[in-house]
């Protein structure tokens, strides 16, 4: 039941963002709110590129072309997400998109957390919310993720374009106690190829 925190494996799920915020530990949950389609695509493609292989469940197969391997499962409810986790290899990265469409309950989120801990999964939930209330991000996180306290990391991603350069604006709402200095607002300049990857194939059914 008990494990030393220092011995739990971790993963830089979001590349440069994870190097700033800190890696995600095995069995833990990461919640990402993307305010635009570019930010949503960036989160998905960066996660897969970072680990090389990932499981992706969503109502829509809108993951961009990537060089890594994506095993895709279409889901229409949290019940199907929970069932799909039975087929995921232990220690894998699992991405669930469009969480708000699946309308999870508190019990659903807690059950996901229990399975992630048991199977040693790295769980990333992504929500696209263009009408996000920027003045009350913590309340927005509670609305979208139901039980934000269960998530070890909560991030808000936005992509903007100015003078020929793409920038990622990042709000860190929640992270591990050993990296609290990352809380707050950050800006990262990102390369165009990170937004528009041209390699890879289509998701596999």
Backbone as a printed PyTorch tensor [residue, N CA C, xyz], in Angstrom:
tensor([[[  0.8150,  -1.2120,   0.0000],
         [  0.0000,   0.0000,   0.0000],
         [  0.8480,   1.2620,   0.0000]],

        [[  1.9020,   1.2670,   0.8350],
         [  2.7410,   2.4510,   0.9450],
         [  3.9880,   2.3150,   0.0790]],

        [[  4.3850,   3.4400,  -0.5380],
         [  5.5910,   3.4800,  -1.3650],
         [  6.3560,   4.7580,  -1.0770]],

        [[  7.6590,   4.7130,  -1.2420],
         [  8.4640,   5.9170,  -1.0910],
         [  8.2340,   6.8040,  -2.3110]],

        [[  7.8600,   8.0570,  -2.0900],
         [  7.6100,   8.9700,  -3.2010],
         [  8.8390,   9.1230,  -4.0860]],

        [[ 10.0040,   9.0850,  -3.4790],
         [ 11.2410,   9.2840,  -4.2350],
         [ 11.5220,   8.1440,  -5.2060]],

        [[ 10.8690,   6.9810,  -4.9950],
         [ 11.1300,   5.8340,  -5.8580],
         [ 10.0710,   5.6500,  -6.9480]],

        [[  9.0260,   6.5050,  -6.9530],
         [  7.9670,   6.3810,  -7.9580],
         [  8.4510,   6.9550,  -9.2840]],

        [[  8.3870,   6.1880, -10.3690],
         [  8.8290,   6.6950, -11.6790],
         [  8.0050,   7.9030, -12.1090]],

        [[  8.6070,   8.7690, -12.9190],
         [  7.9070,   9.9470, -13.4220],
         [  8.1620,  10.1010, -14.9160]],

        [[  7.3500,  10.9430, -15.5520],
         [  7.3930,  11.0850, -17.0030],
         [  7.1460,  12.5400, -17.3790]],

        [[  7.9770,  13.0760, -18.2710],
         [  7.7600,  14.4330, -18.7790],
         [  6.7270,  14.3550, -19.8970]],

        [[  5.4730,  14.3710, -19.5120],
         [  4.3740,  14.1240, -20.4340],
         [  4.2500,  15.2070, -21.5030]],

        [[  4.5380,  16.4700, -21.1330],
         [  4.3330,  17.5850, -22.0630],
         [  5.6310,  18.2680, -22.4700]],

        [[  6.7000,  17.5160, -22.5660],
         [  7.9490,  18.0590, -23.0850],
         [  8.4330,  19.2790, -22.3230]],

        [[  8.5740,  20.4020, -23.0430],
         [  9.1190,  21.6210, -22.4430],
         [  8.2320,  22.1320, -21.3090]],

        [[  6.9250,  21.9660, -21.4450],
         [  6.0130,  22.3770, -20.3710],
         [  6.2900,  21.5740, -19.1040]],

        [[  6.5010,  20.2760, -19.2510],
         [  6.7910,  19.4330, -18.0890],
         [  8.1420,  19.7640, -17.4710]],

        [[  9.0910,  20.2070, -18.2850],
         [ 10.3910,  20.6000, -17.7340],
         [ 10.2650,  21.8560, -16.8820]],

        [[  9.2570,  22.6760, -17.1760],
         [  8.9990,  23.8720, -16.3800],
         [  8.1560,  23.5420, -15.1420]],

        [[  7.0980,  22.7770, -15.3420],
         [  6.1360,  22.4850, -14.2740],
         [  6.5810,  21.3180, -13.4030]],

        [[  7.3050,  20.3820, -14.0110],
         [  7.7110,  19.1760, -13.3280],
         [  7.0620,  17.9650, -13.9600]],

        [[  7.7120,  16.8000, -13.9100],
         [  7.1620,  15.5840, -14.5280],
         [  5.9600,  15.0540, -13.7640]],

        [[  5.1840,  14.2080, -14.4410],
         [  4.0270,  13.5590, -13.8370],
         [  4.4660,  12.2130, -13.2780]],

        [[  4.0630,  11.9180, -12.0470],
         [  4.4360,  10.6480, -11.4290],
         [  3.4820,   9.5400, -11.8410]],

        [[  4.0050,   8.3420, -11.8450],
         [  3.2180,   7.1560, -12.1710],
         [  2.0130,   7.0460, -11.2300]],

        [[  0.8410,   6.7790, -11.8260],
         [ -0.3770,   6.6500, -11.0390],
         [ -1.1050,   7.9500, -10.7890]],

        [[ -0.5830,   9.0690, -11.3470],
         [ -1.1580,  10.3810, -11.0860],
         [ -1.9080,  10.9290, -12.2940]],

        [[ -2.6790,  12.0010, -12.0520],
         [ -3.5370,  12.5940, -13.0700],
         [ -3.0990,  14.0170, -13.4010]],

        [[ -3.1160,  14.3130, -14.6970],
         [ -2.8230,  15.6480, -15.2090],
         [ -4.0470,  16.1500, -15.9590]],

        [[ -4.5130,  17.3470, -15.6110],
         [ -5.6370,  17.9510, -16.3120],
         [ -5.1790,  19.1530, -17.1120]],

        [[ -5.5510,  19.1980, -18.3910],
         [ -5.1530,  20.2930, -19.2720],
         [ -6.4040,  20.9540, -19.8480]],

        [[ -6.5190,  22.2640, -19.6580],
         [ -7.5700,  23.0410, -20.2960],
         [ -6.9410,  23.7990, -21.4580]],

        [[ -7.4010,  23.5360, -22.6720],
         [ -6.9120,  24.2290, -23.8670],
         [ -7.9720,  25.2330, -24.2990]],

        [[ -7.5830,  26.4810, -24.4770],
         [ -8.5720,  27.5060, -24.8190],
         [ -8.7980,  27.6250, -26.3190]],

        [[ -8.0530,  26.8790, -27.1170],
         [ -8.2120,  26.9530, -28.5660],
         [ -7.7680,  25.6320, -29.1820]],

        [[ -8.1110,  25.4470, -30.4470],
         [ -7.8170,  24.1690, -31.1050],
         [ -6.3250,  23.9370, -31.2700]],

        [[ -5.5560,  24.9990, -31.4890],
         [ -4.1090,  24.8540, -31.6040],
         [ -3.5080,  24.3420, -30.2990]],

        [[ -3.9740,  24.8810, -29.1900],
         [ -3.4590,  24.4470, -27.8840],
         [ -3.8380,  22.9970, -27.6090]],

        [[ -5.0500,  22.6150, -28.0010],
         [ -5.4980,  21.2340, -27.8340],
         [ -4.6060,  20.2920, -28.6440]],

        [[ -4.3720,  20.6470, -29.8930],
         [ -3.5300,  19.8270, -30.7660],
         [ -2.1010,  19.7560, -30.2370]],

        [[ -1.6030,  20.8710, -29.7320],
         [ -0.2370,  20.9150, -29.1910],
         [ -0.0950,  19.9690, -27.9970]],

        [[ -1.0880,  19.9870, -27.1000],
         [ -1.0290,  19.1150, -25.9250],
         [ -1.0150,  17.6430, -26.3280]],

        [[ -1.8750,  17.2830, -27.2680],
         [ -1.9510,  15.8870, -27.6990],
         [ -0.6660,  15.4380, -28.3940]],

        [[ -0.2160,  16.2190, -29.3660],
         [  0.9530,  15.8060, -30.1510],
         [  2.2230,  15.8060, -29.3060]],

        [[  2.3690,  16.7950, -28.4090],
         [  3.5570,  16.8550, -27.5520],
         [  3.6180,  15.6530, -26.6160]],

        [[  2.4620,  15.2580, -26.0810],
         [  2.4280,  14.1120, -25.1660],
         [  2.8740,  12.8400, -25.8690]],

        [[  2.3350,  12.6030, -27.0680],
         [  2.6930,  11.3850, -27.8020],
         [  4.1570,  11.4290, -28.2300]],

        [[  4.6170,  12.5780, -28.7080],
         [  6.0140,  12.7070, -29.1320],
         [  6.9610,  12.4720, -27.9500]],

        [[  6.5390,  12.8540, -26.7550],
         [  7.4070,  12.7500, -25.5790],
         [  7.6550,  11.3090, -25.1580]],

        [[  6.6490,  10.4430, -25.3660],
         [  6.7810,   9.0720, -24.8770],
         [  6.8970,   8.0360, -25.9840]],

        [[  6.5330,   8.4120, -27.2190],
         [  6.6510,   7.4800, -28.3360],
         [  5.4380,   6.6120, -28.5680]],

        [[  4.6800,   6.3180, -27.5020],
         [  3.4720,   5.5010, -27.6330],
         [  2.4710,   5.9040, -26.5560]],

        [[  1.2140,   6.0170, -26.9570],
         [  0.1840,   6.4120, -25.9970],
         [ -1.1580,   5.8350, -26.4040]],

        [[ -2.0170,   5.6790, -25.4180],
         [ -3.4110,   5.3170, -25.6520],
         [ -4.2280,   6.6070, -25.6240]],

        [[ -5.1380,   6.7380, -26.5780],
         [ -5.9290,   7.9550, -26.6790],
         [ -7.3930,   7.5970, -26.8140]],

        [[ -8.2290,   8.0920, -25.8770],
         [ -9.6650,   7.8510, -25.9300],
         [-10.3990,   9.1810, -26.0420]],

        [[-11.3620,   9.2360, -26.9730],
         [-12.0780,  10.4860, -27.2170],
         [-13.3300,  10.1690, -28.0220]],

        [[-14.2580,  11.1140, -28.0350],
         [-15.4250,  10.9570, -28.9070],
         [-15.0620,  11.2620, -30.3560]],

        [[-13.9410,  11.9560, -30.5470],
         [-13.4960,  12.3320, -31.8850],
         [-12.0260,  11.9950, -32.0610]],

        [[-11.6570,  11.4490, -33.2290],
         [-10.2640,  11.0550, -33.4780],
         [ -9.4840,  12.2290, -34.0600]],

        [[ -9.3710,  13.3010, -33.2920],
         [ -8.7500,  14.5120, -33.8250],
         [ -7.2920,  14.6950, -33.4010]],

        [[ -6.6280,  13.6180, -33.0890],
         [ -5.2080,  13.7540, -32.7780],
         [ -4.4400,  14.0400, -34.0620]],

        [[ -3.4890,  14.9860, -34.0490],
         [ -2.7460,  15.3360, -35.2560],
         [ -1.7440,  14.2460, -35.6230]],

        [[ -1.2350,  14.2810, -36.8640],
         [ -0.1990,  13.3040, -37.2500],
         [  1.0260,  13.4420, -36.3500]],

        [[  1.5040,  12.3300, -35.8440],
         [  2.6690,  12.3340, -34.9580],
         [  3.5890,  11.1940, -35.3440]],

        [[  4.8400,  11.2870, -34.8990],
         [  5.8020,  10.2330, -35.2150],
         [  5.6660,   9.0470, -34.2640]],

        [[  5.0400,   9.2660, -33.1160],
         [  4.8500,   8.1780, -32.1720],
         [  3.6640,   7.3030, -32.5500]],

        [[  3.4650,   6.2520, -31.7730],
         [  2.3720,   5.3180, -32.0180],
         [  1.1850,   5.6720, -31.1360]],

        [[  0.0170,   5.8180, -31.7610],
         [ -1.1990,   6.1470, -31.0370],
         [ -2.2020,   5.0100, -31.1730]],

        [[ -2.6440,   4.4580, -30.0640],
         [ -3.6860,   3.4440, -30.0550],
         [ -4.9730,   4.1380, -29.6460]],

        [[ -5.9050,   4.2550, -30.5890],
         [ -7.0910,   5.0780, -30.4040],
         [ -8.3340,   4.2530, -30.1030]],

        [[ -9.1270,   4.7290, -29.1610],
         [-10.4090,   4.1060, -28.8500],
         [-11.4760,   5.1770, -28.7600]],

        [[-12.5480,   5.0230, -29.5400],
         [-13.6300,   5.9930, -29.4940],
         [-14.5550,   5.6620, -28.3150]],

        [[-14.8380,   6.6580, -27.5020],
         [-15.6830,   6.4600, -26.3230],
         [-16.7690,   7.5270, -26.2880]],

        [[-17.9020,   7.1620, -25.6940],
         [-19.0390,   8.0720, -25.6240],
         [-19.5250,   8.3000, -24.2010]],

        [[-18.8520,   7.6890, -23.2430],
         [-19.2380,   7.8490, -21.8400],
         [-18.0530,   7.5100, -20.9570]],

        [[-18.1350,   7.9200, -19.6930],
         [-17.0840,   7.5770, -18.7500],
         [-17.0660,   6.0840, -18.4650]],

        [[-18.2050,   5.4420, -18.5750],
         [-18.2550,   3.9860, -18.4080],
         [-17.3690,   3.2980, -19.4340]],

        [[-17.3780,   3.8060, -20.6760],
         [-16.5320,   3.2240, -21.7170],
         [-15.0620,   3.5520, -21.4780]],

        [[-14.7720,   4.7210, -20.9200],
         [-13.3880,   5.0570, -20.5660],
         [-12.8740,   4.0870, -19.5100]],

        [[-13.6500,   3.8710, -18.4760],
         [-13.2490,   2.9580, -17.4030],
         [-13.0660,   1.5440, -17.9250]],

        [[-13.9440,   1.1340, -18.8250],
         [-13.8160,  -0.2010, -19.4240],
         [-12.5580,  -0.2810, -20.2840]],

        [[-12.2560,   0.7930, -21.0220],
         [-11.0760,   0.8090, -21.8840],
         [ -9.7790,   0.7000, -21.1100]],

        [[ -9.7540,   1.1940, -19.8880],
         [ -8.5330,   1.1200, -19.0770],
         [ -8.1400,  -0.3070, -18.7530]],

        [[ -9.0880,  -1.2410, -18.8300],
         [ -8.7710,  -2.6580, -18.5980],
         [ -7.8380,  -3.2060, -19.6800]],

        [[ -7.8460,  -2.5890, -20.8720],
         [ -7.0590,  -3.0820, -22.0040],
         [ -5.7350,  -2.3420, -22.1740]],

        [[ -5.4620,  -1.4140, -21.2860],
         [ -4.2480,  -0.6080, -21.3580],
         [ -3.1170,  -1.3030, -20.6130]],

        [[ -1.9300,  -1.3270, -21.2150],
         [ -0.7770,  -1.9320, -20.5530],
         [ -0.3580,  -1.1080, -19.3310]],

        [[  0.0620,  -1.7960, -18.2860],
         [  0.5370,  -1.1200, -17.0850],
         [  1.6900,  -0.1730, -17.4320]],

        [[  1.7300,   0.9660, -16.7500],
         [  2.8270,   1.9070, -16.9310],
         [  2.7280,   2.7630, -18.1800]],

        [[  1.5680,   2.7800, -18.8350],
         [  1.4070,   3.5150, -20.0890],
         [  0.8930,   4.9390, -19.8620]],

        [[  1.0830,   5.7690, -20.8840],
         [  0.4610,   7.0880, -20.9230],
         [ -0.9160,   6.9290, -21.5540]],

        [[ -1.9390,   7.4180, -20.8540],
         [ -3.3100,   7.3600, -21.3620],
         [ -3.8610,   8.7790, -21.4310]],

        [[ -4.3290,   9.1600, -22.6160],
         [ -4.8890,  10.4920, -22.8320],
         [ -6.3890,  10.3530, -23.0600]],

        [[ -7.1610,  11.1190, -22.3270],
         [ -8.6100,  11.1460, -22.5220],
         [ -8.9930,  12.5610, -22.9420]],

        [[ -9.5720,  12.6830, -24.1490],
         [ -9.9700,  13.9880, -24.6450],
         [-11.4430,  14.2530, -24.4320]],

        [[-11.8160,  15.5240, -24.5790],
         [-13.2230,  15.9370, -24.5020],
         [-13.8990,  15.4580, -23.2200]],

        [[-13.2020,  15.5920, -22.1030],
         [-13.7410,  15.0950, -20.8330],
         [-15.0850,  15.7260, -20.5080]],

        [[-15.2510,  17.0170, -20.8360],
         [-16.5100,  17.6910, -20.5240],
         [-17.6940,  17.0870, -21.2660]],

        [[-17.4650,  16.5730, -22.4710],
         [-18.5340,  15.9460, -23.2570],
         [-18.9750,  14.6330, -22.6020]],

        [[-18.0360,  13.9490, -21.9550],
         [-18.3300,  12.6550, -21.3300],
         [-19.0860,  12.8000, -20.0110]],

        [[-19.1770,  14.0250, -19.5040],
         [-19.9370,  14.3350, -18.2890],
         [-19.6070,  13.3980, -17.1230]],

        [[-18.3600,  13.4450, -16.6510],
         [-17.9730,  12.5500, -15.5490],
         [-18.5980,  12.9720, -14.2240]],

        [[-18.7690,  12.0090, -13.3520],
         [-19.2110,  12.2810, -11.9860],
         [-17.9950,  12.2220, -11.0620]],

        [[-18.1870,  12.6200,  -9.8160],
         [-17.1120,  12.5170,  -8.8240],
         [-16.6580,  11.0730,  -8.6960]],

        [[-17.6100,  10.1500,  -8.7070],
         [-17.2900,   8.7240,  -8.5780],
         [-16.4640,   8.2330,  -9.7730]],

        [[-16.7720,   8.7380, -10.9700],
         [-16.0110,   8.3600, -12.1630],
         [-14.5490,   8.7800, -12.0350]],

        [[-14.3200,  10.0130, -11.6130],
         [-12.9510,  10.5250, -11.4810],
         [-12.1820,   9.7390, -10.4250]],

        [[-12.8320,   9.4530,  -9.3190],
         [-12.1710,   8.6830,  -8.2590],
         [-11.8460,   7.2650,  -8.7140]],

        [[-12.7170,   6.6810,  -9.5210],
         [-12.4600,   5.3340, -10.0380],
         [-11.2940,   5.3540, -11.0180]],

        [[-11.2160,   6.3820, -11.8520],
         [-10.0680,   6.5240, -12.7640],
         [ -8.7760,   6.6200, -11.9660]],

        [[ -8.8040,   7.4160, -10.9160],
         [ -7.6260,   7.5890, -10.0720],
         [ -7.2000,   6.2490,  -9.4570]],

        [[ -8.1770,   5.4740,  -9.0150],
         [ -7.8890,   4.1760,  -8.3990],
         [ -7.2310,   3.2250,  -9.4030]],

        [[ -7.7710,   3.2040, -10.6250],
         [ -7.2100,   2.3300, -11.6680],
         [ -5.8170,   2.7950, -12.0730]],

        [[ -5.6410,   4.1110, -12.2150],
         [ -4.3320,   4.6560, -12.5890],
         [ -3.2770,   4.2800, -11.5600]],

        [[ -3.6350,   4.3390, -10.2940],
         [ -2.7040,   3.9960,  -9.2320],
         [ -2.3870,   2.5020,  -9.2570]],

        [[ -3.4040,   1.6880,  -9.4570],
         [ -3.2120,   0.2290,  -9.4590],
         [ -2.3620,  -0.2350, -10.6360]],

        [[ -2.5690,   0.3700, -11.8140],
         [ -1.8660,  -0.0560, -13.0190],
         [ -0.6250,   0.7820, -13.3320]],

        [[ -0.3470,   1.7790, -12.4960],
         [  0.8280,   2.6140, -12.7220],
         [  0.7350,   3.4290, -13.9880]],

        [[ -0.4440,   3.9820, -14.2700],
         [ -0.6590,   4.7440, -15.4930],
         [ -0.3200,   6.2180, -15.2940]],

        [[  0.0230,   6.8650, -16.3910],
         [  0.1640,   8.3120, -16.4310],
         [ -1.0750,   8.8130, -17.1690]],

        [[ -1.9940,   9.4500, -16.4540],
         [ -3.2800,   9.8350, -17.0300],
         [ -3.3190,  11.3280, -17.3280]],

        [[ -3.6800,  11.6550, -18.5700],
         [ -3.7930,  13.0530, -18.9770],
         [ -5.1800,  13.2890, -19.5610]],

        [[ -5.9100,  14.2290, -18.9700],
         [ -7.2300,  14.6130, -19.4650],
         [ -7.1380,  15.9850, -20.1240]],

        [[ -7.7240,  16.1000, -21.3190],
         [ -7.6620,  17.3590, -22.0590],
         [ -9.0740,  17.8440, -22.3630]],

        [[ -9.3150,  19.1100, -22.0750],
         [-10.6080,  19.7380, -22.3540],
         [-10.3550,  20.9790, -23.1930]],

        [[-11.1050,  21.1390, -24.2870],
         [-11.0440,  22.3760, -25.0640],
         [-12.1920,  23.2750, -24.6250]],

        [[-11.8610,  24.4610, -24.1270],
         [-12.8780,  25.3770, -23.6040],
         [-12.5920,  26.8000, -24.0920]],

        [[-13.1000,  27.1690, -25.2800],
         [-12.8320,  28.4980, -25.8460],
         [-13.4640,  29.6390, -25.0600]],

        [[-14.5130,  29.3670, -24.2800],
         [-15.1920,  30.4230, -23.5230],
         [-14.7850,  30.4060, -22.0490]],

        [[-13.5420,  30.0730, -21.7970],
         [-13.0330,  29.9660, -20.4250],
         [-13.0970,  31.3200, -19.7130]],

        [[-13.5490,  31.3190, -18.4690],
         [-13.5620,  32.5250, -17.6440],
         [-12.1690,  32.7190, -17.0540]],

        [[-11.3820,  33.5720, -17.6850],
         [ -9.9890,  33.7760, -17.2740],
         [ -9.8740,  34.4460, -15.9020]],

        [[-10.9580,  35.0410, -15.4310],
         [-10.9160,  35.7460, -14.1510],
         [-11.1150,  34.8100, -12.9520]],

        [[-11.5180,  33.5790, -13.2200],
         [-11.7510,  32.6290, -12.1290],
         [-11.3650,  31.2260, -12.5970]],

        [[-10.0770,  31.0210, -12.8270],
         [ -9.5950,  29.7610, -13.3850],
         [ -9.7930,  28.5810, -12.4380]],

        [[ -9.7030,  28.8290, -11.1370],
         [ -9.8720,  27.7270, -10.1860],
         [-11.3060,  27.1860, -10.2140]],

        [[-12.2790,  28.0840, -10.3200],
         [-13.6710,  27.6410, -10.4290],
         [-13.9150,  26.9250, -11.7480]],

        [[-13.2430,  27.3770, -12.8100],
         [-13.3620,  26.7290, -14.1090],
         [-12.7840,  25.3200, -14.0560]],

        [[-11.6820,  25.1710, -13.3440],
         [-11.0730,  23.8400, -13.2020],
         [-12.0120,  22.9040, -12.4530]],

        [[-12.6980,  23.4210, -11.4510],
         [-13.6470,  22.5960, -10.7020],
         [-14.8390,  22.2170, -11.5810]],

        [[-15.2910,  23.1520, -12.3910],
         [-16.4210,  22.8730, -13.2870],
         [-16.0630,  21.8040, -14.3110]],

        [[-14.8670,  21.8610, -14.8530],
         [-14.4790,  20.9650, -15.9400],
         [-13.9550,  19.6150, -15.4510]],

        [[-13.2750,  19.6090, -14.3070],
         [-12.6550,  18.3720, -13.8270],
         [-13.3420,  17.7840, -12.5910]],

        [[-14.4120,  18.4160, -12.1330],
         [-15.2900,  17.9090, -11.0870],
         [-14.6080,  17.8270,  -9.7140]],

        [[-13.5040,  17.1020,  -9.6540],
         [-12.7670,  16.9470,  -8.3830],
         [-11.3100,  17.3570,  -8.6270]],

        [[-11.0440,  18.6590,  -8.7310],
         [ -9.6730,  19.0920,  -9.0650],
         [ -8.6240,  18.6360,  -8.0590]],

        [[ -9.0510,  18.3730,  -6.8200],
         [ -8.0950,  17.9340,  -5.7980],
         [ -7.4690,  16.5860,  -6.1220]],

        [[ -8.1180,  15.7990,  -6.9790],
         [ -7.6020,  14.4740,  -7.3430],
         [ -6.4790,  14.5840,  -8.3730]],

        [[ -6.4120,  15.7190,  -9.0580],
         [ -5.3960,  15.9270, -10.0920],
         [ -4.1360,  16.5170,  -9.4680]],

        [[ -3.0090,  15.8610,  -9.7350],
         [ -1.7450,  16.3640,  -9.1930],
         [ -1.2800,  17.6180,  -9.9380]],

        [[ -1.6370,  17.7290, -11.2160],
         [ -1.2670,  18.9060, -12.0070],
         [ -2.4720,  19.3880, -12.7980]],

        [[ -2.6990,  20.7090, -12.7810],
         [ -3.7580,  21.3390, -13.5650],
         [ -3.1670,  22.5230, -14.3180]],

        [[ -3.3200,  22.5040, -15.6390],
         [ -2.7090,  23.5280, -16.4940],
         [ -3.7420,  24.1200, -17.4370]],

        [[ -3.5290,  25.3900, -17.7910],
         [ -4.3120,  26.0460, -18.8390],
         [ -3.3490,  26.4560, -19.9450]],

        [[ -3.6370,  26.0280, -21.1880],
         [ -2.7710,  26.3090, -22.3320],
         [ -3.4900,  27.1950, -23.3420]],

        [[ -2.7660,  28.2030, -23.8630],
         [ -3.2880,  29.0700, -24.9110],
         [ -2.1820,  29.2800, -25.9440]],

        [[ -2.5560,  29.3130, -27.2070],
         [ -1.5840,  29.5600, -28.2820],
         [ -1.9130,  30.8960, -28.9450]],

        [[ -0.9070,  31.7300, -29.1270],
         [ -1.0920,  32.9910, -29.8410],
         [ -0.0110,  33.1350, -30.9010]],

        [[ -0.2790,  33.9840, -31.8940],
         [  0.6520,  34.2060, -33.0000],
         [  0.9050,  35.7020, -33.1020]],

        [[  2.1780,  36.0870, -33.0440],
         [  2.5090,  37.5090, -33.0850],
         [  3.8670,  37.7050, -33.7560]],

        [[  3.8660,  38.5260, -34.7930],
         [  5.0950,  38.8530, -35.5260],
         [  5.8470,  37.6150, -35.9940]],

        [[  5.0910,  36.6980, -36.5530],
         [  5.6970,  35.5190, -37.1570],
         [  6.1250,  34.4390, -36.1780]],

        [[  5.7380,  34.5690, -34.9140],
         [  6.1490,  33.5760, -33.9220],
         [  4.9350,  33.0940, -33.1250]],

        [[  4.9430,  31.8000, -32.7950],
         [  3.9040,  31.2140, -31.9640],
         [  4.3740,  31.1870, -30.5110]],

        [[  3.4530,  31.5610, -29.6290],
         [  3.7750,  31.5600, -28.2100],
         [  2.7230,  30.7680, -27.4460]],

        [[  3.1990,  30.0390, -26.4600],
         [  2.3150,  29.2880, -25.5730],
         [  2.2200,  30.0400, -24.2550]],

        [[  1.0080,  30.4570, -23.9080],
         [  0.7670,  31.0470, -22.5940],
         [  0.2730,  29.9340, -21.6780]],

        [[  0.8850,  29.8120, -20.5310],
         [  0.6270,  28.6970, -19.6230],
         [  0.2590,  29.2050, -18.2400]],

        [[ -0.8700,  28.7400, -17.7340],
         [ -1.2470,  29.0070, -16.3420],
         [ -1.1410,  27.6950, -15.5760]],

        [[ -0.3420,  27.6960, -14.5390],
         [ -0.1880,  26.5130, -13.6840],
         [ -1.0600,  26.7160, -12.4550]],

        [[ -2.1390,  25.9510, -12.3800],
         [ -3.0810,  26.0840, -11.2700],
         [ -2.7610,  25.1430, -10.1230]],

        [[ -2.1160,  24.0340, -10.4530],
         [ -1.8410,  23.0180,  -9.4310],
         [ -0.6570,  22.1750,  -9.8790]],

        [[  0.2500,  21.8750,  -8.9470],
         [  1.3630,  20.9760,  -9.2450],
         [  1.8830,  20.3950,  -7.9270]],

        [[  2.9470,  19.6370,  -8.0000],
         [  3.4710,  18.9690,  -6.8110],
         [  4.0870,  19.9750,  -5.8260]],

        [[  4.0220,  19.6690,  -4.5330],
         [  4.5540,  20.5790,  -3.5170],
         [  6.0350,  20.9110,  -3.6920]],

        [[  6.7980,  20.0010,  -4.3270],
         [  8.2290,  20.2670,  -4.4770],
         [  8.5150,  21.1840,  -5.6720]],

        [[  7.4650,  21.6430,  -6.3620],
         [  7.6880,  22.5470,  -7.4910],
         [  6.6610,  23.6810,  -7.4890]],

        [[  6.3260,  24.1640,  -6.3060],
         [  5.3040,  25.2000,  -6.1930],
         [  5.7250,  26.5200,  -6.8370]],

        [[  7.0140,  26.7150,  -7.0390],
         [  7.4550,  27.9560,  -7.6770],
         [  6.9710,  28.0540,  -9.1160]],

        [[  6.5140,  26.9280,  -9.6730],
         [  5.9950,  26.9390, -11.0480],
         [  4.5640,  27.4680, -11.1190]],

        [[  3.8790,  27.5890,  -9.9780],
         [  2.5150,  28.1020,  -9.9880],
         [  2.4710,  29.5050, -10.5790]],

        [[  1.4070,  29.7840, -11.3390],
         [  1.2700,  31.1150, -11.9200],
         [  1.3390,  31.1090, -13.4330]],

        [[  1.7540,  32.2450, -13.9910],
         [  1.7160,  32.4590, -15.4360],
         [  3.1090,  32.3520, -16.0660]],

        [[  3.1580,  31.7420, -17.2410],
         [  4.4150,  31.5780, -17.9670],
         [  4.1680,  31.7420, -19.4700]],

        [[  5.2130,  32.0770, -20.1960],
         [  5.1370,  32.1350, -21.6530],
         [  6.3050,  31.3620, -22.2410]],

        [[  6.0080,  30.5520, -23.2460],
         [  7.0220,  29.7320, -23.8970],
         [  6.9190,  29.9320, -25.4060]],

        [[  8.0240,  30.2470, -26.0310],
         [  8.0210,  30.3390, -27.4950],
         [  8.1430,  28.9290, -28.0620]],

        [[  7.2690,  28.5790, -28.9880],
         [  7.2760,  27.2330, -29.5420],
         [  7.4770,  27.2700, -31.0470]],

        [[  8.0850,  26.2080, -31.5630],
         [  8.3620,  26.1240, -32.9850],
         [  7.1110,  25.7220, -33.7560]],

        [[  7.0260,  26.1900, -34.9850],
         [  5.8460,  25.9290, -35.8040],
         [  5.6320,  24.4330, -36.0300]],

        [[  6.7260,  23.6630, -36.1480],
         [  6.5830,  22.2240, -36.3910],
         [  5.9630,  21.4890, -35.2030]],

        [[  6.0310,  22.0960, -34.0130],
         [  5.3860,  21.4900, -32.8550],
         [  3.8680,  21.6060, -32.9400]],

        [[  3.3920,  22.5910, -33.6900],
         [  1.9550,  22.7920, -33.8670],
         [  1.4080,  22.0870, -35.0930]],

        [[  2.2630,  21.9470, -36.1030],
         [  1.8160,  21.3580, -37.3630],
         [  2.7350,  20.2030, -37.7630]],

        [[  2.7550,  19.1330, -36.9670],
         [  3.6180,  17.9880, -37.2870],
         [  3.1800,  17.3530, -38.5950]],

        [[  4.1510,  16.9640, -39.4010],
         [  3.8350,  16.4060, -40.7200],
         [  4.1370,  14.9260, -40.8150]],

        [[  4.6960,  14.3490, -39.7360],
         [  5.0460,  12.9270, -39.7850],
         [  3.9830,  12.1020, -39.1120]],

        [[  4.0510,  10.8030, -39.3300],
         [  3.1650,   9.8750, -38.6380],
         [  1.9290,   9.5360, -39.4390]],

        [[  1.1510,   8.6220, -38.8770],
         [ -0.0400,   8.1400, -39.5620],
         [ -1.2870,   8.4610, -38.7860]],

        [[ -2.3540,   7.7560, -39.0920],
         [ -3.6350,   7.9690, -38.4620],
         [ -3.7560,   7.0780, -37.2280]],

        [[ -4.6230,   7.4740, -36.2950],
         [ -4.8430,   6.6300, -35.1270],
         [ -5.3330,   5.2500, -35.5220]],

        [[ -4.9540,   4.2540, -34.7190],
         [ -5.3520,   2.8850, -34.9750],
         [ -6.5830,   2.5380, -34.1630]],

        [[ -7.5860,   1.9080, -34.8250],
         [ -8.7770,   1.4520, -34.1140],
         [ -8.4390,   0.1650, -33.3660]]])
